[in-house]
Amino acid sequence: MKADPATQLRLLDLQDLDSGLDRLATRRRDLPELAVIAERTKVVESLKADIVRVETEISDLGRAQRRLDDEIDLVRSRADRDRRRMESGQIGNARELENLQAELASLARRQGVLEDEALEKMEAAEELDGRLVKLAAERDRVQVELDAAARGRDEAFAQIDAQAGEQRGRRAALAPQLPAPLVTLYEKIRAASSGVGAAKLVRRRCEGCHLELSGAELREVASAAPDEVVRCEECRRILVRTAESGL
Ligand SMILES: [Zn+2]
């Protein structure tokens, strides 16, 4: 393939633009904020699930507390009724009086047990409320970090995309000025060789594979016509001769 030396140098400009675009794409993909966002999102989701669990426990406990209060009310009103009967003086029967006293003693024990239970439930509810407050505070804290990372990502994306847009514009202007077969060959090599299709020959070294050319290879490149498109023997990339090639 033939291309005059100036065109070959402009192919290097195209390579620079493409490499720049590749670097921007890599920066966009590997943005540190993305890892932070993924990790913090998981933490927030897990905290939200914890909060739902604790809220469910609190509401279950609230129902149990109300049942217990109802039961305590029932025991109290029954004891009140028994006491009123005893105090009415209408019970003449000693056996009935004994039964009433026994029932009052039993109701008092029952009330004691229920009130202990109510106290335990109240303490458990306080503990759960405390846990809920801590979890909500932790969720808010992580959410703030998540929001900050998302803002950082958006700013970085906007900056990268603006640069990429500008570079793509320059590339779109340059590529049609080069011979289409040369660009096609360059793109084919670029796709197969880690994004580098054309490389400079600098001080006897191919800047594509960074290997030094042998004496015979150098002689061959040096003797090739200036408009001959030469390829690196090692990496097969288009090798562009410049003033600093050392030929
Ligand atoms: Zn090479």
Coordinates of N, CA and C and ligand atoms in Angstrom, one line a residue:
M1 N 0.8 -1.2 0.0 CA 0.0 0.0 0.0 C 0.9 1.2 0.0
K2 N 0.4 2.3 -0.7 CA 1.2 3.5 -0.8 C 0.4 4.7 -0.1
A3 N 1.2 5.5 0.6 CA 0.6 6.8 1.1 C 1.8 7.7 1.3
D4 N 1.6 8.9 0.9 CA 2.8 9.8 1.0 C 3.1 10.1 2.5
P5 N 4.4 10.4 2.8 CA 4.8 10.5 4.2 C 4.0 11.4 5.0
A6 N 3.5 12.5 4.4 CA 2.6 13.5 5.2 C 1.3 12.8 5.6
T7 N 0.8 12.0 4.7 CA -0.5 11.3 5.0 C -0.2 10.2 6.2
Q8 N 1.0 9.6 6.1 CA 1.3 8.6 7.1 C 1.4 9.3 8.5
L9 N 2.0 10.5 8.5 CA 2.1 11.2 9.8 C 0.7 11.6 10.3
R10 N -0.2 11.9 9.4 CA -1.6 12.3 9.8 C -2.3 11.0 10.3
L11 N -1.9 9.8 9.8 CA -2.5 8.6 10.4 C -2.1 8.5 11.8
L12 N -0.9 9.0 12.2 CA -0.5 9.0 13.6 C -1.4 9.9 14.4
D13 N -1.8 11.0 13.8 CA -2.8 11.9 14.5 C -4.1 11.2 14.8
L14 N -4.5 10.5 13.7 CA -5.8 9.7 13.9 C -5.6 8.7 15.1
Q15 N -4.4 8.0 15.1 CA -4.2 7.1 16.2 C -4.2 7.8 17.5
D16 N -3.6 9.0 17.6 CA -3.6 9.7 18.9 C -5.1 10.0 19.3
L17 N -5.9 10.4 18.4 CA -7.3 10.7 18.7 C -8.0 9.5 19.2
D18 N -7.8 8.4 18.5 CA -8.4 7.1 18.8 C -8.0 6.6 20.2
S19 N -6.6 6.7 20.4 CA -6.1 6.3 21.7 C -6.7 7.2 22.9
G20 N -6.8 8.5 22.6 CA -7.4 9.4 23.5 C -8.8 9.0 23.8
L21 N -9.6 8.7 22.8 CA -11.0 8.2 23.0 C -11.1 6.9 23.8
D22 N -10.1 6.0 23.5 CA -10.1 4.8 24.3 C -9.8 5.0 25.8
R23 N -8.8 6.0 26.0 CA -8.5 6.3 27.4 C -9.7 6.9 28.1
L24 N -10.4 7.8 27.4 CA -11.6 8.4 28.0 C -12.7 7.3 28.3
A25 N -12.9 6.4 27.4 CA -13.8 5.3 27.6 C -13.4 4.4 28.8
T26 N -12.1 4.2 29.0 CA -11.6 3.4 30.1 C -11.9 4.2 31.4
R27 N -11.6 5.5 31.3 CA -11.8 6.3 32.5 C -13.3 6.3 33.0
R28 N -14.1 6.4 32.0 CA -15.6 6.4 32.2 C -16.0 5.1 32.9
R29 N -15.5 4.0 32.3 CA -15.9 2.6 32.8 C -15.3 2.4 34.2
D30 N -14.0 2.8 34.5 CA -13.4 2.5 35.7 C -13.5 3.6 36.8
L31 N -14.4 4.5 36.6 CA -14.6 5.7 37.5 C -14.7 5.1 38.9
P32 N -13.8 5.6 39.9 CA -13.9 5.1 41.3 C -15.3 5.3 41.9
E33 N -16.0 6.3 41.5 CA -17.3 6.6 42.1 C -18.3 5.4 41.8
L34 N -18.1 4.8 40.7 CA -19.0 3.7 40.3 C -19.0 2.5 41.3
A35 N -17.7 2.2 41.8 CA -17.6 1.2 42.8 C -18.2 1.6 44.1
V36 N -18.0 2.9 44.4 CA -18.6 3.4 45.7 C -20.1 3.4 45.6
I37 N -20.7 3.8 44.5 CA -22.1 3.8 44.3 C -22.7 2.4 44.5
A38 N -22.0 1.4 43.8 CA -22.5 0.0 43.9 C -22.5 -0.5 45.3
E39 N -21.4 -0.2 46.0 CA -21.2 -0.7 47.4 C -22.2 0.0 48.3
R40 N -22.3 1.4 48.2 CA -23.2 2.1 49.1 C -24.7 1.8 48.8
T41 N -25.0 1.5 47.6 CA -26.4 1.1 47.2 C -26.7 -0.2 48.0
K42 N -25.8 -1.1 48.0 CA -26.1 -2.4 48.6 C -26.3 -2.1 50.1
V43 N -25.4 -1.3 50.7 CA -25.5 -1.0 52.2 C -26.9 -0.4 52.5
V44 N -27.3 0.6 51.6 CA -28.6 1.3 51.9 C -29.7 0.3 51.8
E45 N -29.7 -0.6 50.8 CA -30.7 -1.6 50.6 C -30.8 -2.5 51.8
S46 N -29.6 -2.9 52.3 CA -29.6 -3.8 53.4 C -30.1 -3.1 54.7
L47 N -29.8 -1.8 54.9 CA -30.3 -1.0 56.0 C -31.8 -0.8 55.9
K48 N -32.3 -0.6 54.7 CA -33.7 -0.4 54.5 C -34.5 -1.7 54.9
A49 N -33.9 -2.9 54.5 CA -34.5 -4.2 54.9 C -34.5 -4.3 56.4
D50 N -33.4 -4.0 57.0 CA -33.3 -4.1 58.5 C -34.4 -3.2 59.1
I51 N -34.5 -2.0 58.6 CA -35.5 -1.1 59.1 C -36.9 -1.6 59.0
V52 N -37.2 -2.3 57.9 CA -38.6 -2.9 57.7 C -38.8 -4.0 58.7
R53 N -37.7 -4.8 58.9 CA -37.8 -5.9 59.9 C -38.1 -5.3 61.3
V54 N -37.3 -4.3 61.7 CA -37.5 -3.7 63.1 C -38.9 -3.1 63.2
E55 N -39.4 -2.4 62.1 CA -40.7 -1.8 62.1 C -41.8 -2.9 62.3
T56 N -41.6 -4.0 61.6 CA -42.5 -5.1 61.8 C -42.5 -5.6 63.2
E57 N -41.3 -5.8 63.7 CA -41.2 -6.3 65.1 C -41.9 -5.3 66.1
I58 N -41.7 -4.0 65.8 CA -42.4 -3.0 66.7 C -43.9 -3.0 66.6
S59 N -44.4 -3.2 65.4 CA -45.9 -3.3 65.2 C -46.4 -4.6 65.8
D60 N -45.7 -5.7 65.7 CA -46.1 -7.0 66.3 C -46.2 -6.8 67.8
L61 N -45.1 -6.2 68.3 CA -45.0 -6.0 69.8 C -46.1 -5.1 70.3
G62 N -46.4 -4.0 69.5 CA -47.5 -3.1 69.9 C -48.8 -3.9 70.0
R63 N -49.1 -4.8 69.1 CA -50.3 -5.6 69.1 C -50.3 -6.4 70.4
A64 N -49.2 -7.1 70.7 CA -49.1 -7.9 71.9 C -49.3 -7.1 73.1
Q65 N -48.7 -5.9 73.1 CA -48.9 -5.0 74.3 C -50.4 -4.6 74.5
R66 N -51.1 -4.3 73.4 CA -52.5 -4.0 73.5 C -53.3 -5.2 74.0
R67 N -53.0 -6.4 73.5 CA -53.7 -7.6 74.0 C -53.4 -7.7 75.5
L68 N -52.2 -7.5 75.9 CA -51.8 -7.7 77.3 C -52.6 -6.6 78.2
D69 N -52.6 -5.4 77.7 CA -53.3 -4.3 78.4 C -54.8 -4.7 78.6
D70 N -55.4 -5.2 77.5 CA -56.8 -5.6 77.6 C -57.0 -6.7 78.7
E71 N -56.1 -7.7 78.7 CA -56.1 -8.7 79.7 C -56.0 -8.2 81.1
I72 N -55.1 -7.3 81.3 CA -54.9 -6.7 82.6 C -56.2 -5.9 83.0
D73 N -56.8 -5.2 82.1 CA -58.0 -4.5 82.4 C -59.1 -5.5 82.8
L74 N -59.1 -6.6 82.1 CA -60.2 -7.6 82.4 C -60.0 -8.2 83.8
V75 N -58.7 -8.5 84.2 CA -58.4 -9.1 85.5 C -58.7 -8.0 86.6
R76 N -58.4 -6.8 86.3 CA -58.6 -5.7 87.3 C -60.1 -5.5 87.5
S77 N -60.9 -5.5 86.4 CA -62.3 -5.2 86.6 C -63.0 -6.4 87.3
R78 N -62.5 -7.6 87.0 CA -63.0 -8.8 87.7 C -62.7 -8.7 89.2
A79 N -61.5 -8.3 89.6 CA -61.1 -8.2 91.0 C -61.9 -7.1 91.6
D80 N -62.1 -5.9 90.9 CA -62.9 -4.8 91.4 C -64.4 -5.3 91.7
R81 N -64.9 -6.1 90.8 CA -66.3 -6.6 91.0 C -66.3 -7.5 92.2
D82 N -65.3 -8.4 92.4 CA -65.2 -9.3 93.5 C -65.1 -8.5 94.8
R83 N -64.3 -7.5 94.8 CA -64.1 -6.7 96.0 C -65.4 -6.0 96.4
R84 N -66.1 -5.5 95.3 CA -67.4 -4.8 95.6 C -68.4 -5.7 96.3
R85 N -68.4 -7.0 95.7 CA -69.3 -8.0 96.3 C -69.0 -8.2 97.8
M86 N -67.6 -8.4 98.0 CA -67.2 -8.6 99.4 C -67.6 -7.5 100.3
E87 N -67.4 -6.3 99.8 CA -67.6 -5.1 100.7 C -69.1 -4.8 100.8
S88 N -69.9 -5.3 100.0 CA -71.4 -5.1 100.0 C -72.0 -5.7 101.3
G89 N -71.3 -6.6 101.9 CA -71.8 -7.2 103.1 C -73.0 -8.2 102.8
Q90 N -73.2 -8.5 101.6 CA -74.3 -9.4 101.3 C -74.0 -10.8 101.3
I91 N -72.7 -11.1 101.5 CA -72.3 -12.5 101.5 C -72.3 -13.1 102.9
G92 N -73.2 -13.9 103.2 CA -73.3 -14.5 104.5 C -72.6 -15.8 104.6
N93 N -72.5 -16.4 103.5 CA -72.0 -17.8 103.4 C -70.5 -17.8 103.5
A94 N -69.9 -18.4 104.5 CA -68.5 -18.5 104.7 C -67.7 -19.1 103.6
R95 N -68.4 -20.1 103.0 CA -67.7 -20.9 101.9 C -67.6 -20.0 100.7
E96 N -68.7 -19.2 100.4 CA -68.6 -18.3 99.3 C -67.6 -17.2 99.5
L97 N -67.5 -16.7 100.7 CA -66.5 -15.7 101.1 C -65.1 -16.2 100.8
E98 N -64.9 -17.5 101.3 CA -63.5 -18.1 101.1 C -63.2 -18.2 99.6
N99 N -64.2 -18.6 98.8 CA -64.0 -18.7 97.4 C -63.6 -17.4 96.7
L100 N -64.3 -16.4 97.2 CA -64.1 -15.0 96.7 C -62.7 -14.6 97.0
Q101 N -62.3 -14.8 98.2 CA -60.9 -14.4 98.7 C -59.8 -15.2 97.9
A102 N -60.1 -16.5 97.6 CA -59.2 -17.3 96.9 C -59.1 -16.8 95.4
E103 N -60.2 -16.4 94.9 CA -60.2 -15.9 93.5 C -59.5 -14.5 93.4
L104 N -59.7 -13.7 94.5 CA -59.0 -12.4 94.5 C -57.5 -12.6 94.6
A105 N -57.1 -13.6 95.4 CA -55.6 -13.8 95.5 C -55.1 -14.3 94.2
S106 N -55.9 -15.2 93.5 CA -55.4 -15.7 92.2 C -55.4 -14.6 91.2
L107 N -56.4 -13.7 91.2 CA -56.4 -12.6 90.2 C -55.2 -11.6 90.5
A108 N -54.9 -11.4 91.8 CA -53.8 -10.6 92.1 C -52.5 -11.1 91.5
R109 N -52.3 -12.5 91.7 CA -51.1 -13.2 91.2 C -51.1 -13.0 89.6
R110 N -52.2 -13.2 89.0 CA -52.3 -13.2 87.6 C -51.9 -11.8 87.1
Q111 N -52.5 -10.8 87.8 CA -52.2 -9.4 87.5 C -50.7 -9.1 87.6
G112 N -50.1 -9.6 88.6 CA -48.7 -9.4 88.8 C -47.9 -10.0 87.6
V113 N -48.2 -11.2 87.3 CA -47.5 -11.9 86.1 C -47.7 -11.1 84.9
L114 N -49.0 -10.6 84.6 CA -49.2 -9.8 83.4 C -48.5 -8.5 83.4
E115 N -48.5 -7.9 84.6 CA -47.8 -6.6 84.6 C -46.3 -6.7 84.4
D116 N -45.7 -7.8 85.0 CA -44.3 -8.1 84.7 C -44.0 -8.2 83.2
E117 N -45.0 -9.0 82.6 CA -44.9 -9.2 81.1 C -45.0 -7.9 80.4
A118 N -45.9 -7.0 80.8 CA -46.1 -5.7 80.2 C -44.8 -4.9 80.3
L119 N -44.2 -5.0 81.4 CA -43.0 -4.2 81.7 C -41.9 -4.7 80.7
E120 N -41.8 -6.0 80.6 CA -40.8 -6.6 79.7 C -41.0 -6.1 78.3
K121 N -42.3 -6.1 77.9 CA -42.6 -5.7 76.5 C -42.3 -4.3 76.3
M122 N -42.5 -3.5 77.3 CA -42.2 -2.0 77.2 C -40.7 -1.8 77.0
E123 N -39.9 -2.6 77.8 CA -38.5 -2.5 77.7 C -38.0 -2.9 76.3
A124 N -38.7 -4.0 75.8 CA -38.3 -4.5 74.5 C -38.7 -3.5 73.4
A125 N -39.8 -2.8 73.6 CA -40.2 -1.8 72.6 C -39.3 -0.6 72.6
E126 N -38.8 -0.2 73.9 CA -37.8 0.9 73.9 C -36.5 0.5 73.2
E127 N -36.1 -0.8 73.4 CA -34.9 -1.2 72.7 C -35.1 -1.2 71.2
L128 N -36.2 -1.7 70.8 CA -36.5 -1.7 69.3 C -36.5 -0.2 68.8
D129 N -37.2 0.7 69.5 CA -37.2 2.1 69.1 C -35.8 2.7 68.9
G130 N -35.0 2.3 69.9 CA -33.6 2.8 69.9 C -32.9 2.2 68.6
R131 N -33.1 0.9 68.4 CA -32.4 0.3 67.2 C -32.9 1.0 65.9
L132 N -34.2 1.3 65.9 CA -34.8 1.9 64.7 C -34.2 3.3 64.4
V133 N -34.0 4.1 65.5 CA -33.4 5.4 65.4 C -32.0 5.3 64.8
K134 N -31.2 4.3 65.4 CA -29.8 4.1 64.9 C -29.8 3.7 63.5
L135 N -30.6 2.7 63.1 CA -30.6 2.3 61.7 C -31.0 3.4 60.7
A136 N -32.0 4.2 61.1 CA -32.4 5.3 60.2 C -31.3 6.3 60.1
A137 N -30.6 6.6 61.2 CA -29.5 7.5 61.1 C -28.4 7.0 60.2
E138 N -28.1 5.7 60.4 CA -27.0 5.0 59.5 C -27.5 5.1 58.1
R139 N -28.7 4.8 57.8 CA -29.2 4.8 56.4 C -29.1 6.2 55.8
D140 N -29.4 7.2 56.6 CA -29.3 8.6 56.1 C -27.8 9.0 55.9
R141 N -26.9 8.5 56.8 CA -25.5 8.8 56.6 C -25.0 8.2 55.3
V142 N -25.3 6.9 55.1 CA -24.8 6.2 53.9 C -25.5 6.8 52.6
Q143 N -26.7 7.2 52.8 CA -27.4 7.8 51.6 C -26.7 9.1 51.2
V144 N -26.2 9.9 52.2 CA -25.5 11.2 51.9 C -24.3 10.8 51.1
E145 N -23.5 9.8 51.5 CA -22.3 9.4 50.8 C -22.7 8.9 49.4
L146 N -23.8 8.2 49.3 CA -24.2 7.7 48.0 C -24.6 8.8 47.1
D147 N -25.3 9.8 47.6 CA -25.7 11.0 46.8 C -24.4 11.8 46.3
A148 N -23.4 11.9 47.2 CA -22.2 12.6 46.9 C -21.5 11.8 45.8
A149 N -21.4 10.5 45.9 CA -20.7 9.7 44.8 C -21.5 9.8 43.5
A150 N -22.8 9.9 43.6 CA -23.6 10.0 42.3 C -23.3 11.4 41.7
R151 N -23.2 12.4 42.5 CA -22.9 13.7 41.9 C -21.5 13.7 41.3
G152 N -20.6 13.1 42.0 CA -19.2 13.0 41.5 C -19.2 12.3 40.2
R153 N -19.9 11.2 40.1 CA -20.0 10.4 38.8 C -20.6 11.3 37.7
D154 N -21.7 12.0 38.0 CA -22.3 12.8 37.0 C -21.4 13.9 36.5
E155 N -20.7 14.5 37.4 CA -19.7 15.6 37.0 C -18.6 15.0 36.1
A156 N -18.1 13.8 36.6 CA -17.0 13.2 35.8 C -17.5 12.8 34.4
F157 N -18.7 12.2 34.4 CA -19.3 11.7 33.1 C -19.4 12.9 32.2
A158 N -19.9 14.1 32.7 CA -20.2 15.2 31.9 C -18.8 15.7 31.3
Q159 N -17.8 15.7 32.1 CA -16.5 16.2 31.7 C -15.9 15.2 30.6
I160 N -16.0 13.9 30.9 CA -15.4 12.9 30.0 C -16.2 13.0 28.7
D161 N -17.5 13.1 28.8 CA -18.3 13.1 27.5 C -18.1 14.3 26.7
A162 N -17.8 15.5 27.4 CA -17.5 16.7 26.6 C -16.2 16.5 25.9
Q163 N -15.2 16.0 26.6 CA -13.9 15.8 25.9 C -14.0 14.8 24.8
A164 N -14.8 13.7 25.0 CA -14.9 12.7 24.0 C -15.6 13.3 22.8
G165 N -16.6 14.1 23.0 CA -17.4 14.7 21.9 C -16.5 15.6 21.1
E166 N -15.6 16.3 21.8 CA -14.7 17.2 21.1 C -13.7 16.3 20.2
Q167 N -13.2 15.3 20.8 CA -12.2 14.4 20.1 C -12.8 13.7 18.9
R168 N -14.1 13.3 19.2 CA -14.8 12.6 18.1 C -15.0 13.5 16.9
G169 N -15.3 14.8 17.2 CA -15.5 15.8 16.2 C -14.2 16.0 15.4
R170 N -13.1 16.0 16.1 CA -11.8 16.1 15.4 C -11.5 14.9 14.5
R171 N -11.8 13.8 15.1 CA -11.6 12.5 14.3 C -12.5 12.5 13.1
A172 N -13.7 12.9 13.2 CA -14.7 12.9 12.1 C -14.2 13.8 11.0
A173 N -13.5 14.9 11.4 CA -13.0 15.8 10.4 C -11.7 15.3 9.7
L174 N -10.9 14.6 10.5 CA -9.6 14.1 10.0 C -9.7 12.8 9.1
A175 N -10.5 11.9 9.6 CA -10.6 10.6 8.9 C -10.9 10.7 7.4
P176 N -11.9 11.5 7.0 CA -12.2 11.5 5.5 C -11.1 12.1 4.7
Q177 N -10.1 12.8 5.4 CA -9.0 13.4 4.6 C -7.9 12.4 4.3
L178 N -8.0 11.2 4.9 CA -7.0 10.1 4.6 C -7.6 9.2 3.6
P179 N -6.7 8.5 2.9 CA -7.2 7.5 1.9 C -8.0 6.4 2.6
A180 N -9.2 6.1 2.0 CA -10.1 5.1 2.7 C -9.4 3.7 2.9
P181 N -8.6 3.2 1.9 CA -8.0 1.9 2.1 C -7.0 1.9 3.3
L182 N -6.3 3.0 3.4 CA -5.3 3.1 4.5 C -6.1 3.1 5.9
V183 N -7.2 3.9 5.9 CA -7.9 3.9 7.2 C -8.5 2.5 7.5
T184 N -9.0 1.9 6.5 CA -9.6 0.5 6.7 C -8.5 -0.4 7.2
L185 N -7.3 -0.4 6.6 CA -6.2 -1.3 7.1 C -5.9 -0.9 8.5
Y186 N -5.8 0.4 8.8 CA -5.4 0.9 10.1 C -6.5 0.4 11.1
E187 N -7.7 0.5 10.8 CA -8.8 0.1 11.7 C -8.8 -1.4 12.0
K188 N -8.5 -2.2 10.9 CA -8.5 -3.6 11.0 C -7.4 -4.0 12.0
I189 N -6.2 -3.4 11.8 CA -5.1 -3.7 12.7 C -5.4 -3.3 14.1
R190 N -5.9 -2.1 14.2 CA -6.3 -1.5 15.5 C -7.2 -2.4 16.3
A191 N -8.2 -2.9 15.6 CA -9.2 -3.8 16.3 C -8.5 -5.1 16.8
A192 N -7.5 -5.6 16.1 CA -6.8 -6.8 16.5 C -5.6 -6.6 17.4
S193 N -5.2 -5.4 17.6 CA -3.9 -5.1 18.3 C -4.0 -4.1 19.4
S194 N -4.9 -4.4 20.4 CA -5.1 -3.5 21.6 C -5.3 -2.1 21.2
G195 N -6.0 -1.7 20.2 CA -6.3 -0.3 19.9 C -5.2 0.4 19.2
V196 N -4.1 -0.2 18.9 CA -3.0 0.5 18.2 C -2.8 -0.1 16.8
G197 N -3.2 0.7 15.8 CA -3.1 0.3 14.4 C -1.8 0.8 13.7
A198 N -1.4 2.0 14.1 CA -0.3 2.7 13.5 C 0.7 3.2 14.6
A199 N 2.0 2.9 14.4 CA 2.9 3.3 15.5 C 4.1 3.9 14.8
K200 N 4.7 4.8 15.6 CA 5.9 5.5 15.1 C 7.2 4.6 15.3
L201 N 8.1 4.8 14.4 CA 9.4 4.1 14.5 C 10.3 5.2 15.2
V202 N 10.7 5.0 16.4 CA 11.5 5.9 17.2 C 12.8 5.3 17.6
R203 N 13.9 5.8 17.2 CA 15.2 5.3 17.6 C 15.2 3.8 17.4
R204 N 14.9 3.3 16.2 CA 14.9 1.9 15.8 C 13.9 1.0 16.5
R205 N 13.1 1.6 17.3 CA 12.1 0.8 18.0 C 10.7 1.1 17.5
C206 N 9.9 0.0 17.4 CA 8.5 0.2 17.0 C 7.7 0.6 18.3
E207 N 7.0 1.7 18.3 CA 6.3 2.2 19.4 C 5.0 1.4 19.7
G208 N 4.7 0.5 18.8 CA 3.5 -0.4 18.9 C 3.8 -1.5 19.9
C209 N 4.9 -2.3 19.5 CA 5.3 -3.4 20.3 C 6.5 -3.2 21.2
H210 N 7.1 -2.0 21.0 CA 8.3 -1.6 21.8 C 9.5 -2.5 21.6
L211 N 9.5 -3.2 20.5 CA 10.7 -4.0 20.2 C 11.6 -3.3 19.2
E212 N 12.9 -3.5 19.4 CA 13.9 -2.9 18.5 C 14.0 -3.7 17.2
L213 N 14.0 -3.0 16.1 CA 14.1 -3.7 14.8 C 15.6 -4.2 14.6
S214 N 15.7 -5.4 14.0 CA 17.0 -5.9 13.7 C 17.7 -5.1 12.6
G215 N 18.9 -5.3 12.5 CA 19.7 -4.6 11.4 C 19.1 -4.8 10.1
A216 N 18.7 -6.0 9.8 CA 18.2 -6.4 8.5 C 16.8 -5.7 8.3
E217 N 16.0 -5.7 9.3 CA 14.7 -5.1 9.3 C 14.8 -3.6 9.0
L218 N 15.7 -3.0 9.8 CA 16.0 -1.5 9.7 C 16.4 -1.2 8.2
R219 N 17.3 -2.0 7.7 CA 17.8 -1.7 6.3 C 16.6 -1.8 5.4
E220 N 15.8 -2.8 5.6 CA 14.6 -2.9 4.7 C 13.7 -1.7 4.8
V221 N 13.4 -1.3 6.0 CA 12.5 -0.1 6.2 C 13.2 1.2 5.6
A222 N 14.5 1.3 5.8 CA 15.2 2.5 5.3 C 15.2 2.5 3.8
S223 N 15.3 1.3 3.2 CA 15.4 1.3 1.7 C 14.0 1.4 1.1
A224 N 12.9 1.2 1.8 CA 11.6 1.3 1.2 C 11.3 2.7 0.8
A225 N 10.6 2.8 -0.3 CA 10.2 4.1 -0.8 C 9.5 4.9 0.3
P226 N 9.7 6.2 0.3 CA 9.0 7.0 1.4 C 7.5 6.9 1.4
D227 N 6.9 6.6 0.2 CA 5.4 6.5 0.2 C 5.0 5.0 0.4
E228 N 5.9 4.2 0.7 CA 5.5 2.8 0.9 C 5.0 2.7 2.4
V229 N 3.9 2.1 2.6 CA 3.4 1.9 3.9 C 4.0 0.6 4.5
V230 N 5.0 0.8 5.4 CA 5.7 -0.4 5.9 C 5.0 -0.9 7.2
R231 N 5.2 -2.2 7.5 CA 4.6 -2.8 8.7 C 5.7 -3.3 9.6
C232 N 5.5 -3.3 10.9 CA 6.4 -3.9 11.8 C 6.4 -5.4 11.6
E233 N 7.6 -6.0 11.5 CA 7.8 -7.4 11.3 C 7.2 -8.2 12.6
E234 N 7.3 -7.6 13.7 CA 6.9 -8.2 15.0 C 5.4 -8.2 15.2
C235 N 4.9 -7.0 15.2 CA 3.5 -6.8 15.6 C 2.5 -6.5 14.4
R236 N 3.1 -6.4 13.2 CA 2.3 -6.2 12.0 C 1.6 -4.8 12.0
R237 N 1.9 -3.9 12.9 CA 1.3 -2.6 12.9 C 1.9 -1.8 11.7
I238 N 1.2 -0.8 11.3 CA 1.7 0.2 10.3 C 2.8 1.0 11.0
L239 N 4.0 0.9 10.5 CA 5.2 1.6 11.1 C 5.4 2.9 10.3
V240 N 5.3 4.0 11.0 CA 5.5 5.3 10.4 C 6.9 5.8 10.7
R241 N 7.6 6.1 9.6 CA 8.9 6.7 9.7 C 8.8 8.2 10.0
T242 N 9.7 8.6 10.9 CA 9.7 10.1 11.2 C 11.2 10.5 11.3
A243 N 11.5 11.8 11.5 CA 12.8 12.2 11.6 C 13.6 11.6 12.7
E244 N 12.8 11.1 13.8 CA 13.5 10.5 14.9 C 13.6 9.0 14.9
S245 N 13.4 8.4 13.7 CA 13.4 7.0 13.5 C 14.7 6.3 13.7
G246 N 15.8 7.1 13.4 CA 17.1 6.6 13.6 C 17.5 5.8 12.3
L247 N 17.0 6.1 11.2 CA 17.3 5.4 10.0 C 18.5 6.0 9.3
Ligands
ZN1 ZN 5.8 -3.5 16.4

